[in-house]
PDB file of C-alpha atoms in Angstrom:
ATOM      1  CA  UNK A   1      52.286  65.007  18.630  1.00  0.00           C
ATOM      2  CA  UNK A   2      53.834  62.577  16.315  1.00  0.00           C
ATOM      3  CA  UNK A   3      55.305  59.349  16.913  1.00  0.00           C
ATOM      4  CA  UNK A   4      58.313  58.863  19.563  1.00  0.00           C
ATOM      5  CA  UNK A   5      60.152  56.003  20.405  1.00  0.00           C
ATOM      6  CA  UNK A   6      58.828  53.576  22.877  1.00  0.00           C
ATOM      7  CA  UNK A   7      61.446  54.554  25.325  1.00  0.00           C
ATOM      8  CA  UNK A   8      59.603  58.050  25.595  1.00  0.00           C
ATOM      9  CA  UNK A   9      56.519  58.309  27.322  1.00  0.00           C
ATOM     10  CA  UNK A  10      54.129  61.576  27.645  1.00  0.00           C
ATOM     11  CA  UNK A  11      53.629  62.584  31.517  1.00  0.00           C
ATOM     12  CA  UNK A  12      50.574  64.955  30.757  1.00  0.00           C
ATOM     13  CA  UNK A  13      47.271  64.249  28.804  1.00  0.00           C
ATOM     14  CA  UNK A  14      45.464  67.095  26.648  1.00  0.00           C
ATOM     15  CA  UNK A  15      41.548  66.223  27.405  1.00  0.00           C
ATOM     16  CA  UNK A  16      40.236  67.696  24.329  1.00  0.00           C
ATOM     17  CA  UNK A  17      36.536  66.387  24.430  1.00  0.00           C
ATOM     18  CA  UNK A  18      33.748  67.899  22.387  1.00  0.00           C
ATOM     19  CA  UNK A  19      36.167  69.858  20.334  1.00  0.00           C
ATOM     20  CA  UNK A  20      34.266  69.189  17.428  1.00  0.00           C
ATOM     21  CA  UNK A  21      31.800  71.951  18.394  1.00  0.00           C
ATOM     22  CA  UNK A  22      34.529  74.363  17.871  1.00  0.00           C
ATOM     23  CA  UNK A  23      33.099  77.821  18.533  1.00  0.00           C
ATOM     24  CA  UNK A  24      30.066  76.071  20.330  1.00  0.00           C
ATOM     25  CA  UNK A  25      32.002  74.481  22.516  1.00  0.00           C
ATOM     26  CA  UNK A  26      32.230  77.181  25.673  1.00  0.00           C
ATOM     27  CA  UNK A  27      28.518  77.040  25.804  1.00  0.00           C
ATOM     28  CA  UNK A  28      28.636  73.687  27.099  1.00  0.00           C
ATOM     29  CA  UNK A  29      29.882  75.562  30.583  1.00  0.00           C
ATOM     30  CA  UNK A  30      25.997  76.517  30.942  1.00  0.00           C
ATOM     31  CA  UNK A  31      24.151  72.951  31.236  1.00  0.00           C
ATOM     32  CA  UNK A  32      27.615  71.164  32.774  1.00  0.00           C
ATOM     33  CA  UNK A  33      27.149  74.191  35.658  1.00  0.00           C
ATOM     34  CA  UNK A  34      23.690  73.825  36.251  1.00  0.00           C
ATOM     35  CA  UNK A  35      23.881  70.151  36.580  1.00  0.00           C
ATOM     36  CA  UNK A  36      27.081  70.687  38.963  1.00  0.00           C
ATOM     37  CA  UNK A  37      25.066  73.270  41.187  1.00  0.00           C
ATOM     38  CA  UNK A  38      21.957  70.834  41.140  1.00  0.00           C
ATOM     39  CA  UNK A  39      23.699  67.645  42.156  1.00  0.00           C
ATOM     40  CA  UNK A  40      25.752  69.289  44.800  1.00  0.00           C
ATOM     41  CA  UNK A  41      22.398  70.704  46.175  1.00  0.00           C
ATOM     42  CA  UNK A  42      19.840  67.955  45.903  1.00  0.00           C
ATOM     43  CA  UNK A  43      22.029  65.159  46.941  1.00  0.00           C
ATOM     44  CA  UNK A  44      23.443  67.322  49.756  1.00  0.00           C
ATOM     45  CA  UNK A  45      19.956  68.115  51.123  1.00  0.00           C
ATOM     46  CA  UNK A  46      19.039  64.349  50.618  1.00  0.00           C
ATOM     47  CA  UNK A  47      22.335  63.533  52.890  1.00  0.00           C
ATOM     48  CA  UNK A  48      21.846  65.927  55.273  1.00  0.00           C
ATOM     49  CA  UNK A  49      18.096  65.136  56.052  1.00  0.00           C
ATOM     50  CA  UNK A  50      18.873  61.249  56.256  1.00  0.00           C
ATOM     51  CA  UNK A  51      21.970  62.219  58.829  1.00  0.00           C
ATOM     52  CA  UNK A  52      19.836  64.621  60.755  1.00  0.00           C
ATOM     53  CA  UNK A  53      16.503  62.576  61.285  1.00  0.00           C
ATOM     54  CA  UNK A  54      17.212  59.795  63.547  1.00  0.00           C
ATOM     55  CA  UNK A  55      13.921  58.235  62.280  1.00  0.00           C
ATOM     56  CA  UNK A  56      15.598  57.729  58.764  1.00  0.00           C
ATOM     57  CA  UNK A  57      18.539  56.050  60.345  1.00  0.00           C
ATOM     58  CA  UNK A  58      17.518  52.455  59.113  1.00  0.00           C
ATOM     59  CA  UNK A  59      19.516  50.285  56.601  1.00  0.00           C
ATOM     60  CA  UNK A  60      17.161  51.044  53.853  1.00  0.00           C
ATOM     61  CA  UNK A  61      17.494  54.758  54.549  1.00  0.00           C
ATOM     62  CA  UNK A  62      21.434  54.692  54.924  1.00  0.00           C
ATOM     63  CA  UNK A  63      21.768  52.852  51.831  1.00  0.00           C
ATOM     64  CA  UNK A  64      19.716  56.003  50.040  1.00  0.00           C
ATOM     65  CA  UNK A  65      22.360  58.409  51.761  1.00  0.00           C
ATOM     66  CA  UNK A  66      25.117  56.697  50.091  1.00  0.00           C
ATOM     67  CA  UNK A  67      23.708  56.993  47.070  1.00  0.00           C
ATOM     68  CA  UNK A  68      23.053  60.619  47.398  1.00  0.00           C
ATOM     69  CA  UNK A  69      26.955  60.709  48.444  1.00  0.00           C
ATOM     70  CA  UNK A  70      27.732  59.113  45.229  1.00  0.00           C
ATOM     71  CA  UNK A  71      25.605  61.524  43.535  1.00  0.00           C
ATOM     72  CA  UNK A  72      27.225  64.417  45.522  1.00  0.00           C
ATOM     73  CA  UNK A  73      30.971  63.595  45.085  1.00  0.00           C
ATOM     74  CA  UNK A  74      31.115  62.102  41.454  1.00  0.00           C
ATOM     75  CA  UNK A  75      30.500  65.023  39.633  1.00  0.00           C
ATOM     76  CA  UNK A  76      33.206  66.730  41.684  1.00  0.00           C
ATOM     77  CA  UNK A  77      35.855  64.255  40.283  1.00  0.00           C
ATOM     78  CA  UNK A  78      35.574  65.704  36.824  1.00  0.00           C
ATOM     79  CA  UNK A  79      33.196  68.529  36.160  1.00  0.00           C
ATOM     80  CA  UNK A  80      35.244  71.493  37.402  1.00  0.00           C
ATOM     81  CA  UNK A  81      38.113  70.357  35.125  1.00  0.00           C
ATOM     82  CA  UNK A  82      35.417  69.946  32.159  1.00  0.00           C
ATOM     83  CA  UNK A  83      34.341  73.284  33.055  1.00  0.00           C
ATOM     84  CA  UNK A  84      37.679  75.129  33.078  1.00  0.00           C
ATOM     85  CA  UNK A  85      38.739  73.434  29.776  1.00  0.00           C
ATOM     86  CA  UNK A  86      35.204  74.872  28.207  1.00  0.00           C
ATOM     87  CA  UNK A  87      35.981  78.227  29.113  1.00  0.00           C
ATOM     88  CA  UNK A  88      39.443  78.650  29.138  1.00  0.00           C
ATOM     89  CA  UNK A  89      40.935  76.099  27.188  1.00  0.00           C
ATOM     90  CA  UNK A  90      42.933  74.542  29.941  1.00  0.00           C
ATOM     91  CA  UNK A  91      42.961  71.046  29.079  1.00  0.00           C
ATOM     92  CA  UNK A  92      45.891  69.557  30.763  1.00  0.00           C
ATOM     93  CA  UNK A  93      46.053  66.914  33.058  1.00  0.00           C
ATOM     94  CA  UNK A  94      49.090  65.043  34.667  1.00  0.00           C
ATOM     95  CA  UNK A  95      49.530  61.195  34.223  1.00  0.00           C
ATOM     96  CA  UNK A  96      49.450  60.762  37.961  1.00  0.00           C
ATOM     97  CA  UNK A  97      46.116  62.909  37.828  1.00  0.00           C
ATOM     98  CA  UNK A  98      44.514  61.166  35.354  1.00  0.00           C
ATOM     99  CA  UNK A  99      45.038  57.834  37.272  1.00  0.00           C
ATOM    100  CA  UNK A 100      43.591  58.999  40.415  1.00  0.00           C
ATOM    101  CA  UNK A 101      40.493  60.397  38.324  1.00  0.00           C
ATOM    102  CA  UNK A 102      40.008  56.909  36.766  1.00  0.00           C
ATOM    103  CA  UNK A 103      40.181  55.035  39.831  1.00  0.00           C
ATOM    104  CA  UNK A 104      37.860  57.341  41.768  1.00  0.00           C
ATOM    105  CA  UNK A 105      35.318  57.287  38.722  1.00  0.00           C
ATOM    106  CA  UNK A 106      35.378  53.641  37.898  1.00  0.00           C
ATOM    107  CA  UNK A 107      35.355  52.666  41.835  1.00  0.00           C
ATOM    108  CA  UNK A 108      32.187  54.905  42.134  1.00  0.00           C
ATOM    109  CA  UNK A 109      30.839  52.877  39.255  1.00  0.00           C
ATOM    110  CA  UNK A 110      31.222  49.759  41.050  1.00  0.00           C
ATOM    111  CA  UNK A 111      30.023  51.088  44.349  1.00  0.00           C
ATOM    112  CA  UNK A 112      26.875  52.065  42.857  1.00  0.00           C
ATOM    113  CA  UNK A 113      26.544  48.594  41.993  1.00  0.00           C
ATOM    114  CA  UNK A 114      27.221  47.175  45.444  1.00  0.00           C
ATOM    115  CA  UNK A 115      24.641  49.661  47.161  1.00  0.00           C
ATOM    116  CA  UNK A 116      22.070  48.820  44.561  1.00  0.00           C
ATOM    117  CA  UNK A 117      22.644  45.082  45.586  1.00  0.00           C
ATOM    118  CA  UNK A 118      22.432  45.991  49.066  1.00  0.00           C
ATOM    119  CA  UNK A 119      18.933  47.504  48.496  1.00  0.00           C
ATOM    120  CA  UNK A 120      17.810  44.317  46.802  1.00  0.00           C
ATOM    121  CA  UNK A 121      19.278  42.431  49.836  1.00  0.00           C
ATOM    122  CA  UNK A 122      17.145  44.265  52.223  1.00  0.00           C
ATOM    123  CA  UNK A 123      14.190  44.289  50.441  1.00  0.00           C
ATOM    124  CA  UNK A 124      14.770  40.788  49.817  1.00  0.00           C
ATOM    125  CA  UNK A 125      14.867  40.114  53.602  1.00  0.00           C
ATOM    126  CA  UNK A 126      12.311  42.546  54.631  1.00  0.00           C
ATOM    127  CA  UNK A 127       9.638  40.775  52.477  1.00  0.00           C
ATOM    128  CA  UNK A 128      10.907  37.309  52.297  1.00  0.00           C
ATOM    129  CA  UNK A 129      11.778  36.841  56.114  1.00  0.00           C
ATOM    130  CA  UNK A 130       9.834  39.777  57.837  1.00  0.00           C
ATOM    131  CA  UNK A 131       9.798  38.361  60.960  1.00  0.00           C
ATOM    132  CA  UNK A 132      13.682  37.430  60.827  1.00  0.00           C
ATOM    133  CA  UNK A 133      14.484  40.694  59.073  1.00  0.00           C
ATOM    134  CA  UNK A 134      16.472  41.971  62.107  1.00  0.00           C
ATOM    135  CA  UNK A 135      18.455  38.718  62.408  1.00  0.00           C
ATOM    136  CA  UNK A 136      19.462  39.010  58.963  1.00  0.00           C
ATOM    137  CA  UNK A 137      19.999  42.809  58.600  1.00  0.00           C
ATOM    138  CA  UNK A 138      21.849  43.795  61.783  1.00  0.00           C
ATOM    139  CA  UNK A 139      24.871  45.779  62.024  1.00  0.00           C
ATOM    140  CA  UNK A 140      27.282  42.748  62.208  1.00  0.00           C
ATOM    141  CA  UNK A 141      25.875  41.461  58.864  1.00  0.00           C
ATOM    142  CA  UNK A 142      25.675  44.876  57.177  1.00  0.00           C
ATOM    143  CA  UNK A 143      29.292  45.703  58.048  1.00  0.00           C
ATOM    144  CA  UNK A 144      30.775  42.168  56.746  1.00  0.00           C
ATOM    145  CA  UNK A 145      28.463  42.463  53.510  1.00  0.00           C
ATOM    146  CA  UNK A 146      29.723  45.975  53.125  1.00  0.00           C
ATOM    147  CA  UNK A 147      33.581  45.152  53.658  1.00  0.00           C
ATOM    148  CA  UNK A 148      33.478  41.984  51.456  1.00  0.00           C
ATOM    149  CA  UNK A 149      31.915  44.021  48.737  1.00  0.00           C
ATOM    150  CA  UNK A 150      34.037  47.185  49.142  1.00  0.00           C
ATOM    151  CA  UNK A 151      37.454  44.870  49.196  1.00  0.00           C
ATOM    152  CA  UNK A 152      36.338  42.929  46.070  1.00  0.00           C
ATOM    153  CA  UNK A 153      35.715  46.513  43.912  1.00  0.00           C
ATOM    154  CA  UNK A 154      38.693  47.747  45.337  1.00  0.00           C
ATOM    155  CA  UNK A 155      40.883  44.996  44.091  1.00  0.00           C
ATOM    156  CA  UNK A 156      39.549  44.740  41.013  1.00  0.00           C
ATOM    157  CA  UNK A 157      39.565  48.548  40.161  1.00  0.00           C
ATOM    158  CA  UNK A 158      43.244  48.974  41.393  1.00  0.00           C
ATOM    159  CA  UNK A 159      44.445  46.168  39.477  1.00  0.00           C
ATOM    160  CA  UNK A 160      42.547  47.581  36.506  1.00  0.00           C
ATOM    161  CA  UNK A 161      44.185  51.242  37.198  1.00  0.00           C
ATOM    162  CA  UNK A 162      47.511  49.691  38.158  1.00  0.00           C
ATOM    163  CA  UNK A 163      47.808  47.801  34.501  1.00  0.00           C
ATOM    164  CA  UNK A 164      47.460  51.371  33.019  1.00  0.00           C
ATOM    165  CA  UNK A 165      50.261  52.965  35.356  1.00  0.00           C
ATOM    166  CA  UNK A 166      53.264  51.185  33.595  1.00  0.00           C
ATOM    167  CA  UNK A 167      52.061  51.852  30.081  1.00  0.00           C
ATOM    168  CA  UNK A 168      54.171  53.869  27.708  1.00  0.00           C
ATOM    169  CA  UNK A 169      52.327  56.614  25.977  1.00  0.00           C
ATOM    170  CA  UNK A 170      54.566  57.368  22.923  1.00  0.00           C
ATOM    171  CA  UNK A 171      51.995  58.132  20.151  1.00  0.00           C
ATOM    172  CA  UNK A 172      50.182  61.228  21.046  1.00  0.00           C
ATOM    173  CA  UNK A 173      48.891  62.662  24.257  1.00  0.00           C
ATOM    174  CA  UNK A 174      45.675  63.601  22.984  1.00  0.00           C
ATOM    175  CA  UNK A 175      42.845  62.104  24.653  1.00  0.00           C
ATOM    176  CA  UNK A 176      39.215  62.782  23.275  1.00  0.00           C
ATOM    177  CA  UNK A 177      37.233  63.217  26.005  1.00  0.00           C
ATOM    178  CA  UNK A 178      36.508  65.019  28.989  1.00  0.00           C
ATOM    179  CA  UNK A 179      37.885  63.107  31.541  1.00  0.00           C
ATOM    180  CA  UNK A 180      40.213  60.138  32.024  1.00  0.00           C
ATOM    181  CA  UNK A 181      38.063  57.185  30.998  1.00  0.00           C
ATOM    182  CA  UNK A 182      39.715  53.826  30.938  1.00  0.00           C
ATOM    183  CA  UNK A 183      39.584  52.840  27.208  1.00  0.00           C
ATOM    184  CA  UNK A 184      40.206  56.308  25.814  1.00  0.00           C
ATOM    185  CA  UNK A 185      43.477  56.127  27.921  1.00  0.00           C
ATOM    186  CA  UNK A 186      44.533  52.890  26.932  1.00  0.00           C
ATOM    187  CA  UNK A 187      44.073  53.113  23.268  1.00  0.00           C
ATOM    188  CA  UNK A 188      46.633  55.494  23.338  1.00  0.00           C
ATOM    189  CA  UNK A 189      49.523  53.073  24.729  1.00  0.00           C
ATOM    190  CA  UNK A 190      52.205  51.553  22.796  1.00  0.00           C
ATOM    191  CA  UNK A 191      52.370  48.488  24.369  1.00  0.00           C
ATOM    192  CA  UNK A 192      50.187  45.314  24.272  1.00  0.00           C
ATOM    193  CA  UNK A 193      47.008  46.290  25.923  1.00  0.00           C
ATOM    194  CA  UNK A 194      45.383  42.772  26.140  1.00  0.00           C
ATOM    195  CA  UNK A 195      45.628  42.629  30.071  1.00  0.00           C
ATOM    196  CA  UNK A 196      44.198  45.980  30.443  1.00  0.00           C
ATOM    197  CA  UNK A 197      41.032  44.809  28.216  1.00  0.00           C
ATOM    198  CA  UNK A 198      40.983  41.480  30.492  1.00  0.00           C
ATOM    199  CA  UNK A 199      40.789  43.796  33.639  1.00  0.00           C
ATOM    200  CA  UNK A 200      38.297  45.878  32.227  1.00  0.00           C
ATOM    201  CA  UNK A 201      36.299  42.831  31.485  1.00  0.00           C
ATOM    202  CA  UNK A 202      36.605  41.443  34.715  1.00  0.00           C
ATOM    203  CA  UNK A 203      35.617  45.050  36.302  1.00  0.00           C
ATOM    204  CA  UNK A 204      32.479  44.896  34.248  1.00  0.00           C
ATOM    205  CA  UNK A 205      31.640  41.401  34.975  1.00  0.00           C
ATOM    206  CA  UNK A 206      31.555  42.491  38.689  1.00  0.00           C
ATOM    207  CA  UNK A 207      28.861  44.836  37.830  1.00  0.00           C
ATOM    208  CA  UNK A 208      26.833  42.436  35.501  1.00  0.00           C
ATOM    209  CA  UNK A 209      27.109  39.692  38.366  1.00  0.00           C
ATOM    210  CA  UNK A 210      25.549  42.511  40.857  1.00  0.00           C
ATOM    211  CA  UNK A 211      23.132  43.342  37.952  1.00  0.00           C
ATOM    212  CA  UNK A 212      22.004  39.423  37.781  1.00  0.00           C
ATOM    213  CA  UNK A 213      21.933  39.151  41.660  1.00  0.00           C
ATOM    214  CA  UNK A 214      19.640  41.989  41.632  1.00  0.00           C
ATOM    215  CA  UNK A 215      17.407  40.859  39.170  1.00  0.00           C
ATOM    216  CA  UNK A 216      16.875  37.330  40.499  1.00  0.00           C
ATOM    217  CA  UNK A 217      15.991  39.206  43.902  1.00  0.00           C
ATOM    218  CA  UNK A 218      13.241  41.261  42.573  1.00  0.00           C
ATOM    219  CA  UNK A 219      11.765  38.321  40.880  1.00  0.00           C
ATOM    220  CA  UNK A 220      11.372  36.660  43.725  1.00  0.00           C
ATOM    221  CA  UNK A 221      10.193  39.661  45.692  1.00  0.00           C
ATOM    222  CA  UNK A 222       7.420  40.177  43.482  1.00  0.00           C
ATOM    223  CA  UNK A 223       6.291  36.712  43.053  1.00  0.00           C
ATOM    224  CA  UNK A 224       6.073  36.585  46.796  1.00  0.00           C
ATOM    225  CA  UNK A 225       4.461  40.047  46.861  1.00  0.00           C
ATOM    226  CA  UNK A 226       1.613  39.117  44.089  1.00  0.00           C
ATOM    227  CA  UNK A 227       0.956  35.843  45.988  1.00  0.00           C
ATOM    228  CA  UNK A 228       0.207  37.946  49.249  1.00  0.00           C
ATOM    229  CA  UNK A 229      -3.473  39.194  49.954  1.00  0.00           C
ATOM    230  CA  UNK A 230      -4.082  42.693  49.000  1.00  0.00           C
ATOM    231  CA  UNK A 231      -3.762  45.299  51.332  1.00  0.00           C
ATOM    232  CA  UNK A 232      -1.620  48.500  52.756  1.00  0.00           C
ATOM    233  CA  UNK A 233       1.317  46.576  53.475  1.00  0.00           C
ATOM    234  CA  UNK A 234       1.355  44.865  49.873  1.00  0.00           C
ATOM    235  CA  UNK A 235       1.087  48.262  48.481  1.00  0.00           C
ATOM    236  CA  UNK A 236       3.479  49.764  50.725  1.00  0.00           C
ATOM    237  CA  UNK A 237       6.115  47.130  49.497  1.00  0.00           C
ATOM    238  CA  UNK A 238       5.271  47.434  46.053  1.00  0.00           C
ATOM    239  CA  UNK A 239       5.818  51.083  46.150  1.00  0.00           C
ATOM    240  CA  UNK A 240       9.251  50.832  47.954  1.00  0.00           C
ATOM    241  CA  UNK A 241      10.396  48.246  45.344  1.00  0.00           C
ATOM    242  CA  UNK A 242       9.030  50.069  42.297  1.00  0.00           C
ATOM    243  CA  UNK A 243      11.391  53.147  43.686  1.00  0.00           C
ATOM    244  CA  UNK A 244      14.420  51.121  43.785  1.00  0.00           C
ATOM    245  CA  UNK A 245      13.616  49.484  40.685  1.00  0.00           C
ATOM    246  CA  UNK A 246      13.451  53.043  38.783  1.00  0.00           C
ATOM    247  CA  UNK A 247      16.898  53.576  40.286  1.00  0.00           C
ATOM    248  CA  UNK A 248      18.513  50.361  39.101  1.00  0.00           C
ATOM    249  CA  UNK A 249      17.066  51.010  35.880  1.00  0.00           C
ATOM    250  CA  UNK A 250      18.427  54.231  35.328  1.00  0.00           C
ATOM    251  CA  UNK A 251      21.891  53.260  36.475  1.00  0.00           C
ATOM    252  CA  UNK A 252      22.224  50.111  34.258  1.00  0.00           C
ATOM    253  CA  UNK A 253      20.311  51.911  31.073  1.00  0.00           C
ATOM    254  CA  UNK A 254      23.296  54.605  31.638  1.00  0.00           C
ATOM    255  CA  UNK A 255      25.958  51.829  31.781  1.00  0.00           C
ATOM    256  CA  UNK A 256      24.580  49.845  28.639  1.00  0.00           C
ATOM    257  CA  UNK A 257      24.468  53.160  26.530  1.00  0.00           C
ATOM    258  CA  UNK A 258      28.035  54.227  27.641  1.00  0.00           C
ATOM    259  CA  UNK A 259      29.167  50.507  26.699  1.00  0.00           C
ATOM    260  CA  UNK A 260      27.602  50.384  23.466  1.00  0.00           C
ATOM    261  CA  UNK A 261      28.714  54.108  22.538  1.00  0.00           C
ATOM    262  CA  UNK A 262      32.463  52.882  22.573  1.00  0.00           C
ATOM    263  CA  UNK A 263      31.491  49.682  20.359  1.00  0.00           C
ATOM    264  CA  UNK A 264      29.385  50.942  17.622  1.00  0.00           C
ATOM    265  CA  UNK A 265      31.858  52.675  15.110  1.00  0.00           C
ATOM    266  CA  UNK A 266      28.863  54.623  13.428  1.00  0.00           C
ATOM    267  CA  UNK A 267      28.102  56.652  16.899  1.00  0.00           C
ATOM    268  CA  UNK A 268      29.685  60.108  16.272  1.00  0.00           C
ATOM    269  CA  UNK A 269      32.771  60.543  19.138  1.00  0.00           C
ATOM    270  CA  UNK A 270      30.787  63.498  20.849  1.00  0.00           C
ATOM    271  CA  UNK A 271      27.817  61.303  21.396  1.00  0.00           C
ATOM    272  CA  UNK A 272      30.010  58.906  22.772  1.00  0.00           C
ATOM    273  CA  UNK A 273      31.651  61.418  25.134  1.00  0.00           C
ATOM    274  CA  UNK A 274      28.258  62.572  26.228  1.00  0.00           C
ATOM    275  CA  UNK A 275      26.875  59.066  26.602  1.00  0.00           C
ATOM    276  CA  UNK A 276      29.875  58.041  28.829  1.00  0.00           C
ATOM    277  CA  UNK A 277      29.418  61.437  30.893  1.00  0.00           C
ATOM    278  CA  UNK A 278      25.991  60.666  31.360  1.00  0.00           C
ATOM    279  CA  UNK A 279      26.573  57.662  32.644  1.00  0.00           C
ATOM    280  CA  UNK A 280      28.122  59.291  35.472  1.00  0.00           C
ATOM    281  CA  UNK A 281      25.686  61.936  35.823  1.00  0.00           C
ATOM    282  CA  UNK A 282      22.207  60.797  35.232  1.00  0.00           C
ATOM    283  CA  UNK A 283      21.963  58.654  38.434  1.00  0.00           C
ATOM    284  CA  UNK A 284      22.870  61.758  40.259  1.00  0.00           C
ATOM    285  CA  UNK A 285      20.272  63.854  38.577  1.00  0.00           C
ATOM    286  CA  UNK A 286      17.493  61.443  39.001  1.00  0.00           C
ATOM    287  CA  UNK A 287      18.194  59.840  42.484  1.00  0.00           C
ATOM    288  CA  UNK A 288      17.054  62.780  44.543  1.00  0.00           C
ATOM    289  CA  UNK A 289      13.994  63.574  42.732  1.00  0.00           C
ATOM    290  CA  UNK A 290      13.123  59.712  43.300  1.00  0.00           C
ATOM    291  CA  UNK A 291      13.767  59.318  46.404  1.00  0.00           C
ATOM    292  CA  UNK A 292      12.486  62.892  47.465  1.00  0.00           C
ATOM    293  CA  UNK A 293       9.139  62.223  45.754  1.00  0.00           C
ATOM    294  CA  UNK A 294       8.534  58.455  46.291  1.00  0.00           C
ATOM    295  CA  UNK A 295       9.821  57.932  49.618  1.00  0.00           C
ATOM    296  CA  UNK A 296       6.985  59.156  51.731  1.00  0.00           C
ATOM    297  CA  UNK A 297       9.182  59.592  55.138  1.00  0.00           C
ATOM    298  CA  UNK A 298      12.047  61.588  53.019  1.00  0.00           C
ATOM    299  CA  UNK A 299       9.516  63.711  51.176  1.00  0.00           C
ATOM    300  CA  UNK A 300       7.624  64.354  54.720  1.00  0.00           C
ATOM    301  CA  UNK A 301      11.129  65.649  56.304  1.00  0.00           C
ATOM    302  CA  UNK A 302      11.783  67.878  53.298  1.00  0.00           C
ATOM    303  CA  UNK A 303       8.421  69.445  53.510  1.00  0.00           C
ATOM    304  CA  UNK A 304       9.133  70.035  57.419  1.00  0.00           C
ATOM    305  CA  UNK A 305      12.504  71.541  56.657  1.00  0.00           C
ATOM    306  CA  UNK A 306      10.663  73.788  53.713  1.00  0.00           C
ATOM    307  CA  UNK A 307       7.987  74.854  56.283  1.00  0.00           C
ATOM    308  CA  UNK A 308      10.426  75.785  59.181  1.00  0.00           C
ATOM    309  CA  UNK A 309      12.395  77.840  56.518  1.00  0.00           C
ATOM    310  CA  UNK A 310       9.656  79.971  55.488  1.00  0.00           C
ATOM    311  CA  UNK A 311       8.981  80.530  58.952  1.00  0.00           C
ATOM    312  CA  UNK A 312      12.422  81.631  59.617  1.00  0.00           C
ATOM    313  CA  UNK A 313      12.540  84.005  56.601  1.00  0.00           C
ATOM    314  CA  UNK A 314       9.287  85.842  58.054  1.00  0.00           C
TER     315      UNK A 314
END
């Protein structure tokens, strides 16, 4: 796969992540297979419970349902292809499939940031303006908020992926990764990739701006909570906000680990791939546990479903 003329460009790539493990690579099928089954089951259960139970059709639970939907679909974007590659060394992905996968993964990352921001805004109005909560958080405002941020995310990611599409890949078609991550693909191009890194910076700035807004919102929320008299409502507010913060911390620690992994040269490349992969998977793994255990209403419905299942089996 040596150098080619810049007039030539590969139309297929080989995803060869974790090949440094050599004969141990097929063993990765086991943990990632378990992760796929678990994330589909756990997030699927969470989505079904929220969709089925009318008491949970409130803004906060709908946002939790969207987080669960991300946790359900994101692993589907890349884990099945990884499993096939681990067992049968079928690592080929076409250029168009690569771009689609790249769009889905990066758009999901931005969308996750938007949902976390939505959770922060929801708690902000619920705690700061409890008597006017329904005036601020209603169907019209929620749809406008969602539409504006979704369009923002789509434009950013479409531009980022759109700048990858015309690049010429004449050096090699070997991508040392298990999926089409933006940086890994762009680094193979023979063209000037300054615009590509600028687009990536803009996309990263969007999630950073969301993170800053989320941080400011929760600072204000906790100031108000701790100034309020102690009681059941204060305890419930702390519990709910703490649950959301755990989710936020997990999401942004995963992002930071992946970001640092690609910018520290001494980190082994398999470790970089692992951090990049877990950035997409850790929220999908942890969120069902967090919301299933810490959200009383959801936990109650899960217990009720388990009891009904036991009764049906007898």
